Tab-separated table of C-alpha atoms and ligand atoms in Angstrom:
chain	number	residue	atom	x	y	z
A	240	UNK	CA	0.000	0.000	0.000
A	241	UNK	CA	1.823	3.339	-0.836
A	242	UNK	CA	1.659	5.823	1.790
A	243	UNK	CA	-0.911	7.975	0.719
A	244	UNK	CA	-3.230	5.229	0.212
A	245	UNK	CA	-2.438	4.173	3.482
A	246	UNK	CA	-3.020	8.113	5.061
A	247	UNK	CA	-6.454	7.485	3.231
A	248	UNK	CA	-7.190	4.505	5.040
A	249	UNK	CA	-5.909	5.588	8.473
A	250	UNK	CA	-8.035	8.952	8.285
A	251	UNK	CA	-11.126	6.738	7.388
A	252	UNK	CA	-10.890	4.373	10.450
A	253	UNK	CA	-10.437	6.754	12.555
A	254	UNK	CA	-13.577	8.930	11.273
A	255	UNK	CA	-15.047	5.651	12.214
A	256	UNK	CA	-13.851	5.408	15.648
A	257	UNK	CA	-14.530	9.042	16.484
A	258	UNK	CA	-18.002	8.554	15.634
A	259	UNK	CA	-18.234	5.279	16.763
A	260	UNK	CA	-17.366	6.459	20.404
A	261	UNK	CA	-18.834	9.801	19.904
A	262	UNK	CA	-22.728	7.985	19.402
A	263	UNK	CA	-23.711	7.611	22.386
A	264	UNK	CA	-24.689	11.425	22.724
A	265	UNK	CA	-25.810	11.943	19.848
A	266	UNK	CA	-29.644	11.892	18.944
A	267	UNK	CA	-28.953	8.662	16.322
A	268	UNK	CA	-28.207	6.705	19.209
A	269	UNK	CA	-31.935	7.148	20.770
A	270	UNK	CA	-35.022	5.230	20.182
A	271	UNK	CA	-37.604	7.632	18.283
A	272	UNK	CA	-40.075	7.394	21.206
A	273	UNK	CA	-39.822	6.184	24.896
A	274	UNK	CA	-43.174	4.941	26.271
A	275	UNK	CA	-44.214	5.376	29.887
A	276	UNK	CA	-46.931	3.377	31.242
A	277	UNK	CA	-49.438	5.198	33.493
A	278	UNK	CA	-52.287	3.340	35.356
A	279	UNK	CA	-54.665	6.442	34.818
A	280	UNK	CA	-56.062	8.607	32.142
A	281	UNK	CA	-54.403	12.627	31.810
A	282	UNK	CA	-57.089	14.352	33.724
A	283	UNK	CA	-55.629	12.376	37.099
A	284	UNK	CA	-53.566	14.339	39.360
A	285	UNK	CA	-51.268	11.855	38.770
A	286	UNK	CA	-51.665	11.796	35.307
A	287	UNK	CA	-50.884	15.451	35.104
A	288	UNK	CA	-47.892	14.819	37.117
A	289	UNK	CA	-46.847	12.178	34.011
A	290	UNK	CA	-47.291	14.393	31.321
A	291	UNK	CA	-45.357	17.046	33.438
A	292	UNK	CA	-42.520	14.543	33.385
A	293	UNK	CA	-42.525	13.933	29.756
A	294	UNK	CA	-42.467	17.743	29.335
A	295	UNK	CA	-39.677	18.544	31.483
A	296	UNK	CA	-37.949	15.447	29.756
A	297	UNK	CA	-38.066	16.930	26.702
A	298	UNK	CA	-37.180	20.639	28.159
A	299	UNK	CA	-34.692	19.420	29.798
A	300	UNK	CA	-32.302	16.955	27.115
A	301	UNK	CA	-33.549	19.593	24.420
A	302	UNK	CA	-35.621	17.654	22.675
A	303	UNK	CA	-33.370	14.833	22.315
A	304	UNK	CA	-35.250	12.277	24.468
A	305	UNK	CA	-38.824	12.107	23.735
A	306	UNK	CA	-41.096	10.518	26.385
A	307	UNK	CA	-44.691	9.799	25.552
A	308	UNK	CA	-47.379	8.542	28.252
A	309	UNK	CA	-49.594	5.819	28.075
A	310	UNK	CA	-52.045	6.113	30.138
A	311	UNK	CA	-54.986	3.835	31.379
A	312	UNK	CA	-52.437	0.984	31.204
A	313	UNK	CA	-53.094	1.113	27.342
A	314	UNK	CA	-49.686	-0.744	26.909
A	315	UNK	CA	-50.663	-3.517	29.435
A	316	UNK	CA	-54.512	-3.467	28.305
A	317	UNK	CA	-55.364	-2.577	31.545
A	318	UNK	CA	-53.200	-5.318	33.436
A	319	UNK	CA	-52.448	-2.672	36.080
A	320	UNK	CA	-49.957	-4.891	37.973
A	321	UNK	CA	-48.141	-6.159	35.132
A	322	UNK	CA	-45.873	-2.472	35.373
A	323	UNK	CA	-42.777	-3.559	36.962
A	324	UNK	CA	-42.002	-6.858	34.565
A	325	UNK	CA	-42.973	-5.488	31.374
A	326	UNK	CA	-40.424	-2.563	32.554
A	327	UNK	CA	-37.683	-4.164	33.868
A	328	UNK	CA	-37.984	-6.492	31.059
A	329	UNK	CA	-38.027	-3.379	28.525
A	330	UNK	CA	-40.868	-3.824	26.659
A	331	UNK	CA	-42.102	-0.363	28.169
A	332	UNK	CA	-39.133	1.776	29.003
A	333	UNK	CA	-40.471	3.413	31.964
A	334	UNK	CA	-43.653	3.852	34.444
A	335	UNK	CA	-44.916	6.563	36.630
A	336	UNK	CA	-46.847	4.097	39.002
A	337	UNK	CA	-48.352	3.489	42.100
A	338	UNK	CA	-46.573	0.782	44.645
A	339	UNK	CA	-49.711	-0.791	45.243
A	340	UNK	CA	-49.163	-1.624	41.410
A	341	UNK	CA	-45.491	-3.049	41.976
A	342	UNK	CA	-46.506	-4.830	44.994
A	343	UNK	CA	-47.345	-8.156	43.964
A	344	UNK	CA	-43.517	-7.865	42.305
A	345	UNK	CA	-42.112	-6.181	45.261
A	346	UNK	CA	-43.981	-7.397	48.576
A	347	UNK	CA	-41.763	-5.220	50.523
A	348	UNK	CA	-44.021	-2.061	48.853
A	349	UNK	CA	-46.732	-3.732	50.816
A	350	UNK	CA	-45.336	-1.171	53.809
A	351	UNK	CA	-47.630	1.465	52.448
A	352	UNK	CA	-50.610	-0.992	52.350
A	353	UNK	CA	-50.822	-1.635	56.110
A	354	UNK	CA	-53.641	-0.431	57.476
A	355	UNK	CA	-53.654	2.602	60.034
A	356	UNK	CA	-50.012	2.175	59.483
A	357	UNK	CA	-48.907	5.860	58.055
A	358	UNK	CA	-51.500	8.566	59.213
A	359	UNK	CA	-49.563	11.869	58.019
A	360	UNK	CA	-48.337	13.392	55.084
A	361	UNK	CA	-44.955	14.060	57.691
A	362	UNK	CA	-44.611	10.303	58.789
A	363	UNK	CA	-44.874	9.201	54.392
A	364	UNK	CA	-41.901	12.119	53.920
A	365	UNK	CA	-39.840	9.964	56.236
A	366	UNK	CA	-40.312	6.869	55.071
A	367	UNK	CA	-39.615	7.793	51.672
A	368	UNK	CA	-36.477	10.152	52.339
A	369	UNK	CA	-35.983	7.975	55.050
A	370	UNK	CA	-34.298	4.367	55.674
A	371	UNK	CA	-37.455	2.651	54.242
A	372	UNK	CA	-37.181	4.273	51.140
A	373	UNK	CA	-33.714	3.285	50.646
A	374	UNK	CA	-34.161	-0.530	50.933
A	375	UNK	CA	-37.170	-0.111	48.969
A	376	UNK	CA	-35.380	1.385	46.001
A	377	UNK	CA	-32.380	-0.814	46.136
A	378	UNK	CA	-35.443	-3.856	45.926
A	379	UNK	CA	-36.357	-2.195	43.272
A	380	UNK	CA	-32.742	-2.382	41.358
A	381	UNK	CA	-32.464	-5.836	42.146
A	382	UNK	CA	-35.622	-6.677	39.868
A	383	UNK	CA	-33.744	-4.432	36.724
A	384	UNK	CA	-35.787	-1.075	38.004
A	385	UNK	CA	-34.194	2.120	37.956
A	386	UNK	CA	-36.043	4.363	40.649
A	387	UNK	CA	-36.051	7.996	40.031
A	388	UNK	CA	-38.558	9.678	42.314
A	389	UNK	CA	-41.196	9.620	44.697
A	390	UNK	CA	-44.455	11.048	43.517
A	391	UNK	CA	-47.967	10.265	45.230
A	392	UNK	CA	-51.292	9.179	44.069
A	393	UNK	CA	-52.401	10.476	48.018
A	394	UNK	CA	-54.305	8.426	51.270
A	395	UNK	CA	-57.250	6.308	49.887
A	396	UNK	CA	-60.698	7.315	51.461
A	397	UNK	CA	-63.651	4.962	51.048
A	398	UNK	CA	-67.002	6.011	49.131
A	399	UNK	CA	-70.107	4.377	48.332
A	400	UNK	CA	-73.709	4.184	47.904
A	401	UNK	CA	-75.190	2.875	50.941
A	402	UNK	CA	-74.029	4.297	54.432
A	403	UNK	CA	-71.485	6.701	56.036
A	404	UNK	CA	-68.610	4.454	57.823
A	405	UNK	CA	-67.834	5.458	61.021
A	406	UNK	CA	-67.178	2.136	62.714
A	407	UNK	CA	-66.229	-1.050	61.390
A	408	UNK	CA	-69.844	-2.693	61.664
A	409	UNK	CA	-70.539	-0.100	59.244
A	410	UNK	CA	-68.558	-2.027	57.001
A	411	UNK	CA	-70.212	-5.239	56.837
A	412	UNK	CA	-71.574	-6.554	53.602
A	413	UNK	CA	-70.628	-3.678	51.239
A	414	UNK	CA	-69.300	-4.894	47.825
A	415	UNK	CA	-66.220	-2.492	47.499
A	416	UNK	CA	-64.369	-2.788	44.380
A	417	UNK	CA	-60.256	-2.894	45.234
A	418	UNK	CA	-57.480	-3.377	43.615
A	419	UNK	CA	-55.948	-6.855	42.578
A	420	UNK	CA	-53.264	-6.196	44.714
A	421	UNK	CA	-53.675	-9.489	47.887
A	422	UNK	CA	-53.723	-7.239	50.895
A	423	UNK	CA	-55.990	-5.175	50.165
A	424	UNK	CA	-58.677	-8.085	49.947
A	425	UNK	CA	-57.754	-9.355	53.381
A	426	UNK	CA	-58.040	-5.753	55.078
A	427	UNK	CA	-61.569	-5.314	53.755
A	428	UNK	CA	-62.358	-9.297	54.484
A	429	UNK	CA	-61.315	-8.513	58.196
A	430	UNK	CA	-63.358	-5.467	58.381
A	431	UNK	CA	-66.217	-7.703	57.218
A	432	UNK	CA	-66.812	-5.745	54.189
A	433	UNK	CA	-67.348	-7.885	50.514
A	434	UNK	CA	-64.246	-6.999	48.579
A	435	UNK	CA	-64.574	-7.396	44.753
A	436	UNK	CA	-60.698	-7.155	42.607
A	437	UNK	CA	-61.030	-5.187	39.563
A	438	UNK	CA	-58.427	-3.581	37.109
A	439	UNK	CA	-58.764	0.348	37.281
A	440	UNK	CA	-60.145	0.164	33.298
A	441	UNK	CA	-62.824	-1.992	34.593
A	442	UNK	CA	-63.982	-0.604	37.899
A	443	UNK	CA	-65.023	2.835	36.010
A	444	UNK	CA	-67.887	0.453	34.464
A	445	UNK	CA	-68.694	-1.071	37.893
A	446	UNK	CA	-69.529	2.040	39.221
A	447	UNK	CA	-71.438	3.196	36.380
A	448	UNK	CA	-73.568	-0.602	36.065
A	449	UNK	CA	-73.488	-0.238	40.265
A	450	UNK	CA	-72.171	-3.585	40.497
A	451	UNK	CA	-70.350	-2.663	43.257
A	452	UNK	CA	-71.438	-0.285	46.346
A	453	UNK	CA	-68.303	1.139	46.887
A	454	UNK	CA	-64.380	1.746	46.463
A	455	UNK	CA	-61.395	3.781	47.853
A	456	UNK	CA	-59.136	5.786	46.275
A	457	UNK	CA	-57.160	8.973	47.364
A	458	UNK	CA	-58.885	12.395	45.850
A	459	UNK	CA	-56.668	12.989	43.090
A	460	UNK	CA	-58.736	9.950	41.254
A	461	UNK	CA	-62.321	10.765	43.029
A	462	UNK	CA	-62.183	13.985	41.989
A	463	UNK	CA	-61.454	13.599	37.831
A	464	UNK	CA	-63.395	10.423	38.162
A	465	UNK	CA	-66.511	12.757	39.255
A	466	UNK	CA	-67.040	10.108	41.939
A	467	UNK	CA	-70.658	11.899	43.044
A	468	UNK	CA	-71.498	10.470	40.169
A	469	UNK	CA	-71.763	6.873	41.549
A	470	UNK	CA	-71.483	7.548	45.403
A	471	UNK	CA	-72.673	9.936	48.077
A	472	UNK	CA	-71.074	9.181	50.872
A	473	UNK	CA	-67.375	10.241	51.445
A	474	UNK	CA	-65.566	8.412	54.596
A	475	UNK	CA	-62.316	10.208	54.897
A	476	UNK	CA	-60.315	7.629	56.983
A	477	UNK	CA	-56.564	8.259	55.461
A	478	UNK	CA	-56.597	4.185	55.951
A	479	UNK	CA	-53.496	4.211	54.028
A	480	UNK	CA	-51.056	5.828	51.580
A	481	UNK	CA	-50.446	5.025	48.077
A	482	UNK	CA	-47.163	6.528	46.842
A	483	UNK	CA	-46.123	6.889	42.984
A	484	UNK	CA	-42.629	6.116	41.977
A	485	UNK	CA	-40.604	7.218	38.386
A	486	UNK	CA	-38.973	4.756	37.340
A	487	UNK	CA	-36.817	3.571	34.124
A	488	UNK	CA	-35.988	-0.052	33.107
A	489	UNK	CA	-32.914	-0.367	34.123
A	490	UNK	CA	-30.514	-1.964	30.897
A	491	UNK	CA	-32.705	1.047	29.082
A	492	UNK	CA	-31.439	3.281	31.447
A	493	UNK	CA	-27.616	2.513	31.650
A	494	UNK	CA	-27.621	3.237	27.591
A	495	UNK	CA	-27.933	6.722	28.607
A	496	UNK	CA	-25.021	8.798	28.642
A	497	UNK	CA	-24.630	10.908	31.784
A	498	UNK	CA	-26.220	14.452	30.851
A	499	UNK	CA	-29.584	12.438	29.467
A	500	UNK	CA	-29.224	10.466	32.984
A	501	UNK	CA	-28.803	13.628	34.936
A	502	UNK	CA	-31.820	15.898	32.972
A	503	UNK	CA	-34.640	12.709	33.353
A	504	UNK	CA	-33.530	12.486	36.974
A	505	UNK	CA	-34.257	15.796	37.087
A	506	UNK	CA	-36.943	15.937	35.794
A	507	UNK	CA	-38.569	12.764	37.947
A	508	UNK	CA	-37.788	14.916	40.749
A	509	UNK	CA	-39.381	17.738	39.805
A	510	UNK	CA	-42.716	16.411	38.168
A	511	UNK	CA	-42.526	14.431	41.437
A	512	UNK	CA	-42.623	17.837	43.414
A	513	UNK	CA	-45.449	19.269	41.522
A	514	UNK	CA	-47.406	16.238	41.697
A	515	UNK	CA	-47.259	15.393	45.294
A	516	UNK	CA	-48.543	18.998	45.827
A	517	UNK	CA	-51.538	18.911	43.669
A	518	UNK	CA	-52.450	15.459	45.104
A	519	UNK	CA	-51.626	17.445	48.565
A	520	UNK	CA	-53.106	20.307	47.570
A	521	UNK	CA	-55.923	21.613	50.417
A	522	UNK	CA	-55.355	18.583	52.124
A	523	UNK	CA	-51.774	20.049	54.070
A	524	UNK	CA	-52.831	23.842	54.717
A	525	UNK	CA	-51.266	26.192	52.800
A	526	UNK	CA	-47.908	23.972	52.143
A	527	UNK	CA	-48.734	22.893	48.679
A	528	UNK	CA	-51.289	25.053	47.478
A	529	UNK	CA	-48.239	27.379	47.869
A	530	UNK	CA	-45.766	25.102	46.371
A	531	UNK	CA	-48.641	24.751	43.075
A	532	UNK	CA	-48.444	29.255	43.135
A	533	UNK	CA	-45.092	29.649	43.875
A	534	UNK	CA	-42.601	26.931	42.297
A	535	UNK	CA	-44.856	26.089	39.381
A	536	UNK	CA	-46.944	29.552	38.794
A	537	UNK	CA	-50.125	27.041	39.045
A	538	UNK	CA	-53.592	27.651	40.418
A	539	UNK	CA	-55.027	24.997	41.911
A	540	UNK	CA	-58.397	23.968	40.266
A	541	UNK	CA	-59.902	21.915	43.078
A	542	UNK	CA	-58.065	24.145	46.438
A	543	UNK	CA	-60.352	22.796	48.767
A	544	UNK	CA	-61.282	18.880	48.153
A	545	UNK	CA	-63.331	18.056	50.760
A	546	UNK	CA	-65.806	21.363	50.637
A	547	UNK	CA	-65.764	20.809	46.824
A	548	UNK	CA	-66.656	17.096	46.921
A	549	UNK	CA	-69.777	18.711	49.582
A	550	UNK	CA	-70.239	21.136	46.976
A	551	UNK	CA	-71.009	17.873	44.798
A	552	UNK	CA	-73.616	16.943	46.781
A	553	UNK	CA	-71.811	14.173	49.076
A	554	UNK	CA	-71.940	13.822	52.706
A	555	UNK	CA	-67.987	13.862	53.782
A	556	UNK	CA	-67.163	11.960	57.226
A	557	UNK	CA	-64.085	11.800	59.218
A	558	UNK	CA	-63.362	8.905	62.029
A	559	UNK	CA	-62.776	9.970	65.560
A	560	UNK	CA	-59.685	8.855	66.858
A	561	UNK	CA	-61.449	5.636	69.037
A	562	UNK	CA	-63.424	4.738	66.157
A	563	UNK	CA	-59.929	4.801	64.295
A	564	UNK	CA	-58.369	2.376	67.068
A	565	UNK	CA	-61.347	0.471	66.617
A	566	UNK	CA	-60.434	-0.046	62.440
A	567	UNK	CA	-56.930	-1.020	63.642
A	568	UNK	CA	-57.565	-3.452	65.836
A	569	UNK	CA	-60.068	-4.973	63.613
A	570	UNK	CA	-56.939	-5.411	60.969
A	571	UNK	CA	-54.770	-6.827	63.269
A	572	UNK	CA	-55.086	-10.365	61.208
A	573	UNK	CA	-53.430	-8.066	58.613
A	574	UNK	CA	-50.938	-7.622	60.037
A	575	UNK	CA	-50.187	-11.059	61.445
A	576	UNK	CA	-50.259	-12.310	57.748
A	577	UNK	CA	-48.313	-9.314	56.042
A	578	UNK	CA	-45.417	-8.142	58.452
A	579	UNK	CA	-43.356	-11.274	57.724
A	580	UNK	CA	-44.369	-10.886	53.867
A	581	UNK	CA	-43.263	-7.467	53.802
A	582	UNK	CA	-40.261	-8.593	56.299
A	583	UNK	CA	-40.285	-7.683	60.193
A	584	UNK	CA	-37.152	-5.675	59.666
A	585	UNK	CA	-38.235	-3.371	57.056
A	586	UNK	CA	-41.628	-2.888	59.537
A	587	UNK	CA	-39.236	-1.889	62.548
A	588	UNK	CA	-37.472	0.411	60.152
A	589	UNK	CA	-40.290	2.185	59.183
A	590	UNK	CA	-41.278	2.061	62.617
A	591	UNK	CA	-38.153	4.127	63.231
A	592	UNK	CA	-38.496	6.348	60.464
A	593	UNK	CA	-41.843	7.369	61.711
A	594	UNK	CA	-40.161	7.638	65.248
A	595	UNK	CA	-37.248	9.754	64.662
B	718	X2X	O1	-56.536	0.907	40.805
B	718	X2X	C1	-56.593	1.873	41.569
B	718	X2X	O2	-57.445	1.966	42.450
B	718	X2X	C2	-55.580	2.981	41.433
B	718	X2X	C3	-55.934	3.824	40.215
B	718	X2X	O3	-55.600	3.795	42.547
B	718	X2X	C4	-54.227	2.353	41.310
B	718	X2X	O4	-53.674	2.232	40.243
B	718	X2X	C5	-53.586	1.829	42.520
C-alpha cells in the first residue's frame, strides 16, 4: 500500500472510531419514542404529574429524548400490575406508578398498604427520604428497576352508595371494588366488608352498572373520576397511603449517557414535586397550594377537596380517633399475615423512620 493510500485509510478508520465512540450522545443513538406506562387517564392528578414529566424530559435533554405517556395501562390493556415486569424487562421503558401496582412484584411495597399504618403526610416524607425508602429502592434495582422519584397518588378514602362508615360494623356486607393487589382483599375481608378485585379500566364500568357499592381511592382519582357520580357518601379515613414512583428499566437506562441520565432524573424529581402537591393540595394547609403558586406559577383547580366534593352533593365523614383504634384493631389479622411478607425488619425500620 503506498503511503498515501495508506493516510487514506488511516483517516477513514479513525472517522469511524470518532463517531463510533462519539454515538452515544448523539440523537442517532436514541429510540424515536420512549413509552411510559401510566395506570390512569391525563385528567388524574397523577396523570398530570406524568405528562409534566414527559415535558420537562423533553425541556430538559432539548428535545433529544422524547417521552410519551400511556395512560390507562393502554400498553398492558389494563393489566395494572403487570408495570414492573414489562419494565424491567423493557418492553415499556419506563412507568410513573403506584406501589400498590409493583406490589405483587415487590412485597416489601406492601409497607404502604398496612392499614392505620402511616397517618400523616410528615410520617410518608420519612419513610420515603428515610431508611425505608432506601431498601425499597435498592429492591427495586435488584428486579432491573431504575427508581427515580417519589411522587404520590395520596391516602385512599372509602365512598359508596349505601351508608357513612364510622365504625367497622358499618362495614359489613358492602361490595367495594379494590385493587388486585392481595392485601388489600384481606383488610376489607377482616373489616367484614365484601371486597370485589377489579383492574382500574374496569372498575369505572362497575360504578357506572353499580355492580359494586363502593371503592377507595385517594382524591386525586375521586375527583377527575366525578365520583358523586356513583357515590354519596365520602368516609375520609386516610386508611393508608399510596405513593407513585418514576422509574426507568434499568438496561434502558444505563444506555444513557450521563447528561440524558442527569436531565430525566431531574426531571422525575421535579414532576414528582409538583405532583405530590396537587395530590396534597388543600389537604396540608397552605404547604402545597403554595408550592402549586409559587414553584410552578399554578392555580389549583380543586383548592379545597373536601368542601368541593360537599359542593357535589356528598356527605364527607371523618373517624374519631377511638373509632380509628377500633379499624386497627379490627386489621390486626393483617398484620399477622403481612409483616413477615413485607419482612419484620423493614416494619421496625419504618417504625423508626416514623419515630425519629
Ligand atoms: O386501581 C386503583 O385503584 C388505582 C388507580 O388507585 C391504582 O392504580 C392503585
Amino acid at each position: 500500500m503506498n503511503a498515501w493510500l495508506k493516510r487514506g485509510v488511516i483517516g477513514v478508520v479513525s472517522a469511524w472510531f470518532v463517531v463510533m465512540v462519539a454515538i452515544p450522545a448523539t440523537a442517532a443513538n436514541f429510540k424515536k419514542e420512549y413509552k411510559m406506562t401510566v395506570n390512569v387517564g391525563p385528567s388524574f392528578y397523577w396523570g398530570m404529574g406524568a405528562t409534566k414529566f414527559s415535558e420537562l424530559v423533553a425541556e430538559k435533554t432539548q428535545g433529544r429524548i422524547k417521552l410519551k405517556p400511556y395512560f390507562g395501562s393502554s400498553l398492558l390493556k389494563g393489566a395494572q400490575l403487570k408495570s414492573p415486569q414489562m419494565v424491567s424487562k423493557g418492553v415499556i421503558d419506563c412507568a410513573y406508578e403506584s406501589t400498590i401496582n409493583s406490589s405483587p412484584v415487590i412485597p416489601e411495597m406492601n409497607i404502604f398498604s398496612l392499614p392505620f399504618f402511616i397517618n400523616s403526610f410528615e410520617n410518608l416524607d420519612r419513610l420515603e427520604y428515610g431508611k425505608t425508602g432506601a431498601v425499597l429502592f435498592k429492591k427495586m434495582e435488584r428486579i432491573g428497576l431504575t427508581p427515580l422519584a417519589w411522587a404520590e397518588n395520596g391516602f385512599r378514602q372509602v365512598t359508596n352508595s349505601k351508608r357513612a362508615i364510622n365504625t367497622p360494623a358499618d362495614m359489613k356486607g358492602l361490595r367495594l371494588r379494590v385493587v388486585g393487589s392481595p392485601i388489600f382483599i384481606d383488610t376489607f375481608r377482616a373489616l367484614g366488608a365484601d371486597p370485589v378485585n377489579m383492574n382500574w379500566g374496569d372498575a369505572q364500568t362497575a360504578f357506572q352498572q353499580g355492580v359494586v357499592d363502593g371503592q377507595e381511592n385517594p382524591v386525586g382519582v375521586l375527583i377527575p373520576v366525578q365520583i358523586w357520580q356513583y357515590h354519596n357518601h365520602a368516609s375520609f379515613w386516610n386508611y393508608l397511603v399510596d405513593p407513585v414512583v418514576v422509574y426507568w428499566g434499568t438496561r434502558q437506562w444505563n444506555k444513557f449517557p450521563d447528561d440524558i441520565k442527569k436531565a430525566i432524573s431531574e426531571a422525575a424529581k421535579e414532576s414528582a414535586r409538583f405532583e405530590k402537591a396537587l395530590c396534597r393540595a388543600g389537604l396540608d394547609g397552605d404547604v402545597s397550594l403554595n408550592i402549586l403558586k409559587n414553584e410552578f406559577n399554578y392555580d389549583m383547580e380543586v383548592p379545597d377537596p373536601v368542601r368541593y366534593l360537599e359542593s357535589k352533593g356528598m356527605e364527607v365523614n371523618f373517624l374519631t380517633p377511638e373509632a380509628e383504634k377500633a379499624f386497627r384493631a379490627a386489621t390486626d389479622s393483617v398484620y399477622d399475615k403481612w409483616v413477615p411478607k413485607i419482612g419484620k425488619a423493614l416494619y421496625e425500620t419504618a417504625k423508626q423512620d416514623m419515630a425519629d
